[in-house]
Amino acid sequence: MGSYGVKPNPYAFIALLLGAVGIAFAPIFVRLSEVGPSATAFYRLGFAVPLLGAWLWTSRPATSSLPKEQRVTGLPLISAGCFFAADLAVWHWSIQFTSVANATLLANFAPIFVVLGGWLLFGETVSRWFLVAIALVLLGATLLVSASIDTQHLFGDALGLLTAIFYAGYILSVARLRLHFPTATIAFASSIVGATILFFVAWLSGEGFLPMTMTGWLSLVGLACISQVIGQSLIMFALAHLPSAFASVSLLLQPVTAAILAWRLFGEALTLQQGFGSVIVLAGIVLARWSDRKPVS
């Protein structure tokens, strides 16, 4: 698999999987939130900014040591924040109109758009076995979704699929940015941009900003700390060392984890078909990892 500028790291794949587990908690926290979908997305980034700012401050020596030829303008950082804000805004709304499993899964159909965008924009290539892995993962994903899709959820499912397009733009943006910026810089800058956009989206939509209970506040803090600071930062780190197409496929561990969490916490029962689909998704991730180590064909 070809991917320009990727630097191998033995811990990158582990970081990617842990990041996927971290962001799998996001739909659970969103369901527990007591404010609107856009306001919840705003808090996810807004509460993360101070923690990411502290991280950026402590890593200043590493940030300032980048060679001049690797420094680029802030425009790509802004675009990453815009993609992530759109991703969160649409996805959080989808969770209100469909199941946690469906919203999370459809948002992670992003590998299709990542592979297409990587090929069209950056000339990235994938092996035939990797294409088989994508097909396998999407088959498992289809089994997960089809077991619970009905006409009442079509609008939410459509929003989930639209999220995948914005998520693909975010993954491709971060993958390129990691060639020039450390993780802390990207996480901090994209969170500020995204939080600013989401604040105005929530304000214009007339959503309430203040949770009524301590549980509501804790769900927002958990969303920011676990899903954003820890989960997304681990993914950003991994994207400097793994091809973006492979990373996007591996992130489909997220809907499997989210479906299990929703089953345990909200009683969204997993059928035998969904369990089988989950196994196929995991098998596809293993095949994608294997094909990532094979020569490009």
Phi, psi and omega in degrees: 000130182262133176208115187298128170081005182287131181251120183300144176209126185295341182262357186296316182294320177296317178299320180296315180294318178295323176297320178297321177294320180299315181282346176294337178284345185303310181297333177293313178296324179296319178296327181277347183295146180255006176245175183294167183301315181290322177295321177299317178297322178299314180295325179304316180275321182298315179290336180281334186304311180300319180293318179291326177296319177296320178296316179297320181297316181288340181258017182306319179302318180292324181292316185284349183273001179297137177299149182302323183291346179265356181272132181235174181289167181281355182301316177299326177295320178295318180296322177297318178296322179293315178299317183291323177297316178296319178303309183293316183300312181290319181295317180297326175291323181296326180296334179284342187242358177212181182286160177302316181299314181294313182299316182290317183294310182297326176297333182264018167282008181305331181308325179301313183284331177292313179298315180296313180295319179297323179287315183289320187268324189237001179069024179288140181245155177229155180279166177297322179295328178292322177296323175297320179297318178299315180299319180295315180297317181291330174297312177298321179297320179296320178296321178297317185282314189297338180290340184232004180284136170214171186297335180289340184254005186299322180296314178296323178294321178296320176296322178298320179291322176297324177303323182301324180293314178293324180294321177297318177298322179294314180298315179296321179296313182294321180300321178285321181297328182291350173283345186235333186235149172288164183303316184300320181295314181295315182298316181293310184295315182293329179290320178296313180298313181296318180298319179298314179297314184292329176300313181290326177297314180294320180294315180293332179275357176075022181284148175287148184253349187248116174298153184267339184231169176295325177300320178298316179294317182295326178296323179289320177295317178298320178300316181290314186284310186280310186279320185271299185295310184279304185299304183292326179294320177297321178294317178299319177300315183295327184291348174279346188234356180231146175301141184298324180296313179297318181299319182294325177292316181296332180292352175289358167297333183300308181295329176297312179296317180297321179296320178294317179296317180296324177296316182287323188264324186245001178072019176282091191300142175265126178275170177299321179298318179294322176297318177296319177298321179298318179297319179295319177302313181296322177295323178295322178296318178297317179295321178297321178295318179295314181293334178295337181267354181271156176298148178294135181238000000 
